[in-house]
Amino acid sequence: MRQSGRIVFLPHPMSRPDPVTPVSAAPVRRAVIIGGGPAGLMAAEALAAAGGVQIDLYDAMPSVGRKFLLAGRGGLNLTHSEALPAFLGRYGAAEPRVAGWLRALSPEALRDWTHGLGVETFVGTSGRVFPREMKAAPMLRAWLARLRGQGVRFHMRHRWLGWQPDEPASPARLRFDTPEGEREVAADAVVLALGGASWARLGSDGAWVETLARHGVPVAPLRPANCGFLANWSDWLRERHAGDPVKAVRLSAGQGSAAVSRRGEFVISADGVEGSLVYALSAPIRDEIEARGQARVWLDLMPDWSPERVYAEVAHPRGSRSMSSHLQSRLKLTGVRAGLLRELASRDDYADPERLAARIKALPLTLLAPRPIDEAISTAGGVTLAALDEALMLTGTPGVFCAGEMLDWEAPTGGYLLTACMAGGRVAGQGAADYLARR
């Protein structure tokens, strides 16, 4: 529910801990899911579809899907409608592995799956796919109802503590901190879907990293992804343009073969930049900062104009007009874009029409550091993909599967992150079901 402009998370009846039912004399295979985000819920559904397995889902929070709900506050971006080759290209070095996950749940199949919940979708003008009502809550309620009907049991406020320090990792002895104290749970297979380390207040705090590393699981350091960056703005720019959107520009980042360029918009913050265009290029920007201590990106303030046209207008005689008035008249360069040019171009640039025209088409901006990881939309790093087989089972730990954002891959916003999380959850759930069937 919403109170005074903020979301209040209330435990949904379908998210309350279920009483433990008596165990029959016949042996029952048991699967445990740890983590109630989209990857964990999809893993539970895949296991339920296989049949013959008792499925228990545990989450440290009072209700499941809290980050999912917050992500949908302004309109839940489920996936993207672009062609699959371009879609796969969004995953960078992880593309070959993610392609396998998307064979289990493609973007189009995800839309069909959503329709099966009774939630219609539509394609926005940007190609992004949204629920017809733009909200996450109706979809989550329908999903939980279906999982409940399939026999999935939910256990809230159960924080996973890992395994006993002197015991190997396995599904057999899982430790949880619960409102009633520590308890141990035995399972035949477990799917870990513990999220990354952003938005810790919603449950993804990265505490699992030390637990897995202690038991020999290869884990790459968690890093911010889809994040804003710090810049050294002058007081003049900060006072006049902090909070202003910079629209219809092109941003280029990265070095050499890693160089990428995107068109879109971003926002000037009091101490840097943020917004969708910056998030789309956050990986190469972050990587350059890690390698060089800072990153140089380039802004094209007039992406629809050729360099020759820009130069012709800048070089046009301006008479007694100031250069700012001249640029406003000839190029319609006003507001925050004009402010950025004033901030980042030198006096020598303004004195030379050729240099100034070049700056308008390629304005250098130095970014100093990413915003803190807890403020990021998502994280990179996590369990290395080389440590997992094609079914997302840890190769050194039979019966333990991993899925979602806790794996070492990343994707930009636009539906790519959520699609791969849910697809990976389905792969892990199906992998766990196959593992149990073989046993």
GROMACS .gro file of C-alpha atoms in nm:
model
  439
    1MET     CA    1   0.000   0.000   0.000
    2ARG     CA    2   0.110   0.365  -0.039
    3GLN     CA    3   0.111   0.621   0.243
    4SER     CA    4   0.213   0.983   0.191
    5GLY     CA    5   0.408   0.906  -0.127
    6ARG     CA    6   0.601   0.610   0.008
    7ILE     CA    7   0.556   0.237  -0.024
    8VAL     CA    8   0.468   0.047   0.290
    9PHE     CA    9   0.540  -0.324   0.271
   10LEU     CA   10   0.274  -0.532   0.442
   11PRO     CA   11   0.313  -0.907   0.482
   12HIS     CA   12   0.083  -1.063   0.228
   13PRO     CA   13  -0.127  -1.355   0.355
   14MET     CA   14   0.042  -1.574   0.095
   15SER     CA   15   0.383  -1.479   0.233
   16ARG     CA   16   0.326  -1.585   0.592
   17PRO     CA   17   0.517  -1.885   0.724
   18ASP     CA   18   0.327  -2.204   0.656
   19PRO     CA   19   0.284  -2.465   0.926
   20VAL     CA   20   0.496  -2.773   0.873
   21THR     CA   21   0.272  -3.054   0.760
   22PRO     CA   22   0.319  -3.406   0.896
   23VAL     CA   23   0.563  -3.615   0.696
   24SER     CA   24   0.416  -3.931   0.546
   25ALA     CA   25   0.584  -4.267   0.573
   26ALA     CA   26   0.692  -4.255   0.207
   27PRO     CA   27   1.016  -4.062   0.147
   28VAL     CA   28   0.957  -3.718  -0.004
   29ARG     CA   29   1.222  -3.533  -0.199
   30ARG     CA   30   1.260  -3.184  -0.061
   31ALA     CA   31   1.390  -2.873  -0.232
   32VAL     CA   32   1.469  -2.549  -0.052
   33ILE     CA   33   1.475  -2.208  -0.224
   34ILE     CA   34   1.658  -1.934  -0.034
   35GLY     CA   35   1.557  -1.589  -0.156
   36GLY     CA   36   1.214  -1.461  -0.253
   37GLY     CA   37   1.301  -1.235  -0.544
   38PRO     CA   38   1.209  -1.305  -0.909
   39ALA     CA   39   1.486  -1.565  -0.954
   40GLY     CA   40   1.389  -1.756  -0.642
   41LEU     CA   41   1.018  -1.749  -0.720
   42MET     CA   42   1.081  -1.869  -1.075
   43ALA     CA   43   1.302  -2.152  -0.945
   44ALA     CA   44   1.020  -2.255  -0.712
   45GLU     CA   45   0.775  -2.257  -1.002
   46ALA     CA   46   1.005  -2.469  -1.218
   47LEU     CA   47   1.043  -2.722  -0.937
   48ALA     CA   48   0.668  -2.727  -0.878
   49ALA     CA   49   0.606  -2.794  -1.247
   50ALA     CA   50   0.829  -3.100  -1.229
   51GLY     CA   51   0.611  -3.252  -0.956
   52GLY     CA   52   0.687  -3.492  -0.677
   53VAL     CA   53   0.893  -3.246  -0.474
   54GLN     CA   54   0.812  -3.061  -0.151
   55ILE     CA   55   0.926  -2.702  -0.202
   56ASP     CA   56   1.000  -2.463   0.082
   57LEU     CA   57   1.101  -2.104   0.013
   58TYR     CA   58   1.283  -1.905   0.282
   59ASP     CA   59   1.345  -1.531   0.292
   60ALA     CA   60   1.497  -1.302   0.554
   61MET     CA   61   1.236  -1.029   0.500
   62PRO     CA   62   0.876  -1.018   0.625
   63SER     CA   63   0.745  -1.069   0.270
   64VAL     CA   64   0.881  -1.173  -0.068
   65GLY     CA   65   0.953  -0.962  -0.375
   66ARG     CA   66   1.029  -0.636  -0.196
   67LYS     CA   67   1.287  -0.508  -0.445
   68PHE     CA   68   1.062  -0.629  -0.728
   69LEU     CA   69   0.780  -0.415  -0.589
   70LEU     CA   70   1.002  -0.110  -0.551
   71ALA     CA   71   1.138  -0.151  -0.903
   72GLY     CA   72   0.780  -0.140  -1.028
   73ARG     CA   73   0.686   0.173  -0.839
   74GLY     CA   74   0.722   0.392  -1.148
   75GLY     CA   75   0.616   0.120  -1.392
   76LEU     CA   76   0.749  -0.235  -1.392
   77ASN     CA   77   0.981  -0.284  -1.691
   78LEU     CA   78   0.950  -0.658  -1.751
   79THR     CA   79   1.160  -0.704  -2.062
   80HIS     CA   80   1.240  -0.547  -2.400
   81SER     CA   81   1.093  -0.609  -2.743
   82GLU     CA   82   1.412  -0.572  -2.949
   83ALA     CA   83   1.534  -0.861  -3.163
   84LEU     CA   84   1.708  -1.139  -2.972
   85PRO     CA   85   2.061  -1.083  -3.119
   86ALA     CA   86   2.056  -0.720  -3.001
   87PHE     CA   87   1.896  -0.826  -2.673
   88LEU     CA   88   2.174  -1.077  -2.605
   89GLY     CA   89   2.437  -0.816  -2.686
   90ARG     CA   90   2.338  -0.628  -2.370
   91TYR     CA   91   2.505  -0.890  -2.151
   92GLY     CA   92   2.863  -0.826  -2.255
   93ALA     CA   93   3.109  -1.103  -2.168
   94ALA     CA   94   2.831  -1.311  -2.009
   95GLU     CA   95   2.632  -1.330  -2.335
   96PRO     CA   96   2.713  -1.698  -2.411
   97ARG     CA   97   2.591  -1.813  -2.070
   98VAL     CA   98   2.287  -1.585  -2.059
   99ALA     CA   99   2.189  -1.706  -2.407
  100GLY     CA  100   2.145  -2.052  -2.256
  101TRP     CA  101   1.918  -1.916  -1.984
  102LEU     CA  102   1.706  -1.732  -2.240
  103ARG     CA  103   1.648  -2.055  -2.426
  104ALA     CA  104   1.457  -2.164  -2.116
  105LEU     CA  105   1.264  -1.834  -2.093
  106SER     CA  106   1.297  -1.592  -2.382
  107PRO     CA  107   1.171  -1.232  -2.367
  108GLU     CA  108   0.866  -1.332  -2.571
  109ALA     CA  109   0.806  -1.638  -2.352
  110LEU     CA  110   0.827  -1.413  -2.046
  111ARG     CA  111   0.545  -1.200  -2.188
  112ASP     CA  112   0.338  -1.514  -2.250
  113TRP     CA  113   0.410  -1.631  -1.896
  114THR     CA  114   0.294  -1.295  -1.761
  115HIS     CA  115  -0.028  -1.321  -1.963
  116GLY     CA  116  -0.079  -1.662  -1.802
  117LEU     CA  117  -0.097  -1.486  -1.466
  118GLY     CA  118  -0.383  -1.276  -1.601
  119VAL     CA  119  -0.160  -0.969  -1.645
  120GLU     CA  120  -0.160  -0.814  -1.991
  121THR     CA  121   0.149  -0.638  -2.127
  122PHE     CA  122   0.225  -0.369  -2.383
  123VAL     CA  123   0.530  -0.235  -2.564
  124GLY     CA  124   0.617   0.127  -2.487
  125THR     CA  125   0.753   0.378  -2.736
  126SER     CA  126   1.109   0.292  -2.628
  127GLY     CA  127   1.055  -0.078  -2.698
  128ARG     CA  128   1.036  -0.163  -2.329
  129VAL     CA  129   0.764  -0.403  -2.215
  130PHE     CA  130   0.538  -0.320  -1.920
  131PRO     CA  131   0.231  -0.469  -1.752
  132ARG     CA  132  -0.083  -0.300  -1.879
  133GLU     CA  133  -0.150  -0.151  -1.535
  134MET     CA  134   0.219  -0.055  -1.496
  135LYS     CA  135   0.226  -0.204  -1.145
  136ALA     CA  136   0.421  -0.491  -0.992
  137ALA     CA  137   0.186  -0.569  -0.702
  138PRO     CA  138  -0.100  -0.736  -0.901
  139MET     CA  139   0.150  -0.955  -1.084
  140LEU     CA  140   0.323  -1.058  -0.762
  141ARG     CA  141  -0.007  -1.140  -0.590
  142ALA     CA  142  -0.117  -1.358  -0.881
  143TRP     CA  143   0.223  -1.529  -0.890
  144LEU     CA  144   0.220  -1.607  -0.517
  145ALA     CA  145  -0.134  -1.741  -0.542
  146ARG     CA  146  -0.029  -1.977  -0.818
  147LEU     CA  147   0.280  -2.094  -0.630
  148ARG     CA  148   0.073  -2.150  -0.318
  149GLY     CA  149  -0.172  -2.355  -0.520
  150GLN     CA  150   0.118  -2.563  -0.647
  151GLY     CA  151   0.213  -2.648  -0.290
  152VAL     CA  152   0.506  -2.412  -0.237
  153ARG     CA  153   0.545  -2.321   0.132
  154PHE     CA  154   0.679  -1.982   0.237
  155HIS     CA  155   0.887  -1.914   0.548
  156MET     CA  156   0.945  -1.545   0.618
  157ARG     CA  157   1.196  -1.386   0.855
  158HIS     CA  158   1.431  -1.680   0.806
  159ARG     CA  159   1.783  -1.549   0.742
  160TRP     CA  160   2.018  -1.806   0.596
  161LEU     CA  161   2.336  -1.847   0.801
  162GLY     CA  162   2.510  -2.095   0.572
  163TRP     CA  163   2.656  -2.419   0.698
  164GLN     CA  164   2.847  -2.521   1.008
  165PRO     CA  165   3.205  -2.391   0.973
  166ASP     CA  166   3.355  -2.740   1.003
  167GLU     CA  167   3.114  -2.902   0.755
  168PRO     CA  168   3.121  -2.904   0.374
  169ALA     CA  169   2.858  -2.708   0.184
  170SER     CA  170   2.558  -2.923   0.093
  171PRO     CA  171   2.177  -2.911   0.089
  172ALA     CA  172   2.162  -3.143   0.390
  173ARG     CA  173   2.218  -2.904   0.681
  174LEU     CA  174   2.106  -2.545   0.618
  175ARG     CA  175   2.120  -2.306   0.912
  176PHE     CA  176   1.863  -2.027   0.956
  177ASP     CA  177   1.819  -1.746   1.204
  178THR     CA  178   1.444  -1.727   1.277
  179PRO     CA  179   1.221  -1.533   1.519
  180GLU     CA  180   1.225  -1.845   1.736
  181GLY     CA  181   1.604  -1.877   1.727
  182GLU     CA  182   1.845  -2.071   1.509
  183ARG     CA  183   1.713  -2.381   1.335
  184GLU     CA  184   1.852  -2.634   1.091
  185VAL     CA  185   1.674  -2.749   0.777
  186ALA     CA  186   1.752  -3.059   0.574
  187ALA     CA  187   1.690  -3.076   0.198
  188ASP     CA  188   1.785  -3.287  -0.100
  189ALA     CA  189   1.855  -2.984  -0.322
  190VAL     CA  190   1.882  -2.610  -0.261
  191VAL     CA  191   1.862  -2.311  -0.492
  192LEU     CA  192   2.037  -1.999  -0.365
  193ALA     CA  193   1.883  -1.682  -0.508
  194LEU     CA  194   2.019  -1.429  -0.261
  195GLY     CA  195   2.048  -1.119  -0.476
  196GLY     CA  196   2.338  -0.877  -0.494
  197ALA     CA  197   2.432  -0.599  -0.252
  198SER     CA  198   2.223  -0.301  -0.360
  199TRP     CA  199   1.922  -0.172  -0.168
  200ALA     CA  200   2.020  -0.369   0.142
  201ARG     CA  201   1.711  -0.251   0.329
  202LEU     CA  202   1.504  -0.462   0.089
  203GLY     CA  203   1.701  -0.778   0.167
  204SER     CA  204   1.992  -0.790  -0.079
  205ASP     CA  205   2.288  -0.713   0.147
  206GLY     CA  206   2.557  -0.940   0.003
  207ALA     CA  207   2.612  -1.111   0.341
  208TRP     CA  208   2.626  -1.446   0.162
  209VAL     CA  209   2.960  -1.361  -0.006
  210GLU     CA  210   3.170  -1.443   0.300
  211THR     CA  211   2.966  -1.758   0.369
  212LEU     CA  212   3.022  -1.903   0.023
  213ALA     CA  213   3.384  -1.793  -0.001
  214ARG     CA  214   3.455  -1.958   0.334
  215HIS     CA  215   3.335  -2.287   0.187
  216GLY     CA  216   3.553  -2.257  -0.122
  217VAL     CA  217   3.299  -2.120  -0.371
  218PRO     CA  218   3.470  -1.879  -0.616
  219VAL     CA  219   3.312  -1.535  -0.574
  220ALA     CA  220   3.414  -1.222  -0.765
  221PRO     CA  221   3.394  -0.899  -0.560
  222LEU     CA  222   3.055  -0.728  -0.576
  223ARG     CA  223   3.060  -0.394  -0.758
  224PRO     CA  224   2.794  -0.133  -0.834
  225ALA     CA  225   2.611  -0.163  -1.166
  226ASN     CA  226   2.343   0.060  -1.319
  227CYS     CA  227   2.467   0.338  -1.096
  228GLY     CA  228   2.538   0.708  -1.090
  229PHE     CA  229   2.885   0.862  -1.078
  230LEU     CA  230   3.056   1.148  -0.899
  231ALA     CA  231   3.184   1.454  -1.085
  232ASN     CA  232   3.356   1.769  -0.964
  233TRP     CA  233   3.094   2.030  -1.053
  234SER     CA  234   3.148   2.399  -0.993
  235ASP     CA  235   2.918   2.577  -0.749
  236TRP     CA  236   2.776   2.765  -1.050
  237LEU     CA  237   2.657   2.449  -1.229
  238ARG     CA  238   2.538   2.283  -0.908
  239GLU     CA  239   2.328   2.582  -0.805
  240ARG     CA  240   2.170   2.631  -1.147
  241HIS     CA  241   2.126   2.281  -1.284
  242ALA     CA  242   2.129   2.015  -1.011
  243GLY     CA  243   1.821   1.801  -1.075
  244ASP     CA  244   1.786   1.907  -1.439
  245PRO     CA  245   1.740   1.635  -1.705
  246VAL     CA  246   1.978   1.646  -1.999
  247LYS     CA  247   1.772   1.526  -2.296
  248ALA     CA  248   1.846   1.417  -2.651
  249VAL     CA  249   2.223   1.378  -2.617
  250ARG     CA  250   2.470   1.102  -2.700
  251LEU     CA  251   2.711   0.968  -2.440
  252SER     CA  252   3.026   0.772  -2.526
  253ALA     CA  253   3.239   0.580  -2.279
  254GLY     CA  254   3.506   0.312  -2.262
  255GLN     CA  255   3.841   0.263  -2.423
  256GLY     CA  256   3.939   0.079  -2.740
  257SER     CA  257   3.729  -0.230  -2.811
  258ALA     CA  258   3.524  -0.160  -2.497
  259ALA     CA  259   3.409   0.179  -2.628
  260VAL     CA  260   3.031   0.216  -2.647
  261SER     CA  261   2.794   0.497  -2.733
  262ARG     CA  262   2.427   0.545  -2.653
  263ARG     CA  263   2.168   0.813  -2.709
  264GLY     CA  264   1.919   0.911  -2.441
  265GLU     CA  265   1.892   1.132  -2.137
  266PHE     CA  266   2.040   1.161  -1.791
  267VAL     CA  267   2.017   1.388  -1.488
  268ILE     CA  268   2.263   1.629  -1.331
  269SER     CA  269   2.286   1.555  -0.960
  270ALA     CA  270   2.443   1.780  -0.698
  271ASP     CA  271   2.763   1.580  -0.712
  272GLY     CA  272   2.760   1.401  -1.045
  273VAL     CA  273   2.538   1.229  -1.301
  274GLU     CA  274   2.268   0.963  -1.290
  275GLY     CA  275   1.976   0.837  -1.496
  276SER     CA  276   1.904   0.587  -1.769
  277LEU     CA  277   2.172   0.693  -2.019
  278VAL     CA  278   2.442   0.683  -1.752
  279TYR     CA  279   2.317   0.348  -1.622
  280ALA     CA  280   2.335   0.200  -1.972
  281LEU     CA  281   2.708   0.281  -1.983
  282SER     CA  282   2.788   0.225  -1.617
  283ALA     CA  283   2.991  -0.094  -1.679
  284PRO     CA  284   3.260   0.061  -1.906
  285ILE     CA  285   3.266   0.378  -1.695
  286ARG     CA  286   3.315   0.179  -1.374
  287ASP     CA  287   3.577  -0.044  -1.532
  288GLU     CA  288   3.778   0.255  -1.655
  289ILE     CA  289   3.766   0.416  -1.311
  290GLU     CA  290   3.893   0.093  -1.155
  291ALA     CA  291   4.175   0.074  -1.409
  292ARG     CA  292   4.274   0.442  -1.429
  293GLY     CA  293   4.139   0.611  -1.117
  294GLN     CA  294   3.887   0.814  -1.318
  295ALA     CA  295   3.693   0.791  -1.644
  296ARG     CA  296   3.663   1.033  -1.933
  297VAL     CA  297   3.328   1.024  -2.114
  298TRP     CA  298   3.216   1.232  -2.410
  299LEU     CA  299   2.890   1.417  -2.463
  300ASP     CA  300   2.749   1.500  -2.804
  301LEU     CA  301   2.516   1.790  -2.729
  302MET     CA  302   2.379   1.800  -3.088
  303PRO     CA  303   2.356   1.433  -3.197
  304ASP     CA  304   2.121   1.509  -3.487
  305TRP     CA  305   2.363   1.759  -3.644
  306SER     CA  306   2.674   1.674  -3.840
  307PRO     CA  307   3.006   1.826  -3.727
  308GLU     CA  308   3.012   2.035  -4.045
  309ARG     CA  309   2.670   2.183  -3.977
  310VAL     CA  310   2.758   2.262  -3.616
  311TYR     CA  311   3.079   2.435  -3.727
  312ALA     CA  312   2.898   2.636  -3.993
  313GLU     CA  313   2.650   2.771  -3.738
  314VAL     CA  314   2.914   2.844  -3.473
  315ALA     CA  315   3.134   3.021  -3.730
  316HIS     CA  316   2.845   3.230  -3.863
  317PRO     CA  317   2.911   3.600  -3.794
  318ARG     CA  318   2.755   3.694  -3.459
  319GLY     CA  319   2.811   4.067  -3.457
  320SER     CA  320   2.782   4.217  -3.109
  321ARG     CA  321   2.598   3.920  -2.962
  322SER     CA  322   2.760   3.716  -2.686
  323MET     CA  323   2.863   3.361  -2.776
  324SER     CA  324   2.590   3.216  -2.551
  325SER     CA  325   2.326   3.425  -2.731
  326HIS     CA  326   2.477   3.324  -3.064
  327LEU     CA  327   2.462   2.952  -2.978
  328GLN     CA  328   2.106   2.990  -2.856
  329SER     CA  329   2.005   3.161  -3.180
  330ARG     CA  330   2.191   2.942  -3.427
  331LEU     CA  331   2.187   2.601  -3.255
  332LYS     CA  332   1.901   2.635  -3.004
  333LEU     CA  333   2.159   2.542  -2.739
  334THR     CA  334   1.999   2.653  -2.413
  335GLY     CA  335   1.937   2.549  -2.053
  336VAL     CA  336   2.134   2.267  -1.901
  337ARG     CA  337   2.307   2.173  -2.228
  338ALA     CA  338   2.441   2.527  -2.259
  339GLY     CA  339   2.534   2.508  -1.891
  340LEU     CA  340   2.735   2.192  -1.948
  341LEU     CA  341   2.918   2.352  -2.240
  342ARG     CA  342   3.008   2.652  -2.025
  343GLU     CA  343   3.117   2.419  -1.743
  344LEU     CA  344   3.334   2.184  -1.947
  345ALA     CA  345   3.469   2.391  -2.239
  346SER     CA  346   3.767   2.622  -2.184
  347ARG     CA  347   3.809   2.990  -2.265
  348ASP     CA  348   4.034   2.889  -2.551
  349ASP     CA  349   3.754   2.670  -2.687
  350TYR     CA  350   3.511   2.962  -2.680
  351ALA     CA  351   3.766   3.182  -2.858
  352ASP     CA  352   3.799   2.944  -3.154
  353PRO     CA  353   3.482   2.852  -3.353
  354GLU     CA  354   3.640   2.531  -3.482
  355ARG     CA  355   3.740   2.415  -3.134
  356LEU     CA  356   3.404   2.515  -2.988
  357ALA     CA  357   3.215   2.325  -3.258
  358ALA     CA  358   3.427   2.019  -3.183
  359ARG     CA  359   3.348   2.051  -2.813
  360ILE     CA  360   2.974   2.068  -2.882
  361LYS     CA  361   3.004   1.735  -3.066
  362ALA     CA  362   3.246   1.579  -2.815
  363LEU     CA  363   3.241   1.748  -2.475
  364PRO     CA  364   3.475   1.577  -2.227
  365LEU     CA  365   3.342   1.499  -1.879
  366THR     CA  366   3.559   1.341  -1.610
  367LEU     CA  367   3.385   1.104  -1.369
  368LEU     CA  368   3.563   1.026  -1.044
  369ALA     CA  369   3.388   0.733  -0.875
  370PRO     CA  370   3.065   0.535  -0.880
  371ARG     CA  371   2.800   0.607  -0.623
  372PRO     CA  372   2.802   0.368  -0.321
  373ILE     CA  373   2.701   0.012  -0.402
  374ASP     CA  374   2.389   0.025  -0.183
  375GLU     CA  375   2.253   0.307  -0.402
  376ALA     CA  376   2.305   0.113  -0.726
  377ILE     CA  377   2.012  -0.043  -0.907
  378SER     CA  378   2.202  -0.371  -0.931
  379THR     CA  379   2.545  -0.520  -0.877
  380ALA     CA  380   2.810  -0.696  -1.081
  381GLY     CA  381   3.034  -0.969  -0.943
  382GLY     CA  382   2.923  -1.268  -0.741
  383VAL     CA  383   2.951  -1.644  -0.786
  384THR     CA  384   3.168  -1.692  -1.095
  385LEU     CA  385   2.997  -1.852  -1.392
  386ALA     CA  386   3.292  -2.090  -1.432
  387ALA     CA  387   3.200  -2.241  -1.093
  388LEU     CA  388   2.858  -2.347  -1.226
  389ASP     CA  389   2.752  -2.612  -1.474
  390GLU     CA  390   2.493  -2.545  -1.744
  391ALA     CA  391   2.213  -2.621  -1.496
  392LEU     CA  392   2.361  -2.359  -1.258
  393MET     CA  393   2.472  -2.618  -1.003
  394LEU     CA  394   2.799  -2.553  -0.822
  395THR     CA  395   3.039  -2.801  -0.979
  396GLY     CA  396   3.211  -2.864  -0.646
  397THR     CA  397   2.893  -2.889  -0.441
  398PRO     CA  398   2.633  -3.136  -0.575
  399GLY     CA  399   2.275  -3.034  -0.510
  400VAL     CA  400   2.349  -2.663  -0.455
  401PHE     CA  401   2.228  -2.433  -0.736
  402CYS     CA  402   2.263  -2.055  -0.770
  403ALA     CA  403   2.056  -1.807  -0.970
  404GLY     CA  404   1.982  -1.441  -1.022
  405GLU     CA  405   2.181  -1.133  -0.939
  406MET     CA  406   2.416  -1.321  -0.706
  407LEU     CA  407   2.596  -1.457  -1.014
  408ASP     CA  408   2.882  -1.273  -1.184
  409TRP     CA  409   2.703  -1.107  -1.474
  410GLU     CA  410   2.536  -0.772  -1.529
  411ALA     CA  411   2.293  -0.602  -1.763
  412PRO     CA  412   2.161  -0.251  -1.815
  413THR     CA  413   1.817  -0.139  -1.715
  414GLY     CA  414   1.545  -0.173  -1.976
  415GLY     CA  415   1.413  -0.517  -1.883
  416TYR     CA  416   1.738  -0.702  -1.950
  417LEU     CA  417   1.826  -0.754  -1.585
  418LEU     CA  418   1.484  -0.883  -1.479
  419THR     CA  419   1.448  -1.111  -1.782
  420ALA     CA  420   1.781  -1.284  -1.720
  421CYS     CA  421   1.713  -1.315  -1.346
  422MET     CA  422   1.385  -1.492  -1.412
  423ALA     CA  423   1.528  -1.705  -1.693
  424GLY     CA  424   1.822  -1.807  -1.476
  425GLY     CA  425   1.582  -1.891  -1.195
  426ARG     CA  426   1.394  -2.123  -1.428
  427VAL     CA  427   1.718  -2.293  -1.537
  428ALA     CA  428   1.826  -2.346  -1.175
  429GLY     CA  429   1.483  -2.477  -1.076
  430GLN     CA  430   1.472  -2.718  -1.368
  431GLY     CA  431   1.828  -2.821  -1.291
  432ALA     CA  432   1.737  -2.895  -0.930
  433ALA     CA  433   1.433  -3.096  -1.043
  434ASP     CA  434   1.648  -3.301  -1.281
  435TYR     CA  435   1.904  -3.357  -1.008
  436LEU     CA  436   1.637  -3.485  -0.771
  437ALA     CA  437   1.488  -3.709  -1.040
  438ARG     CA  438   1.828  -3.869  -1.097
  439ARG     CA  439   1.856  -3.940  -0.727
   0.00000   0.00000   0.00000
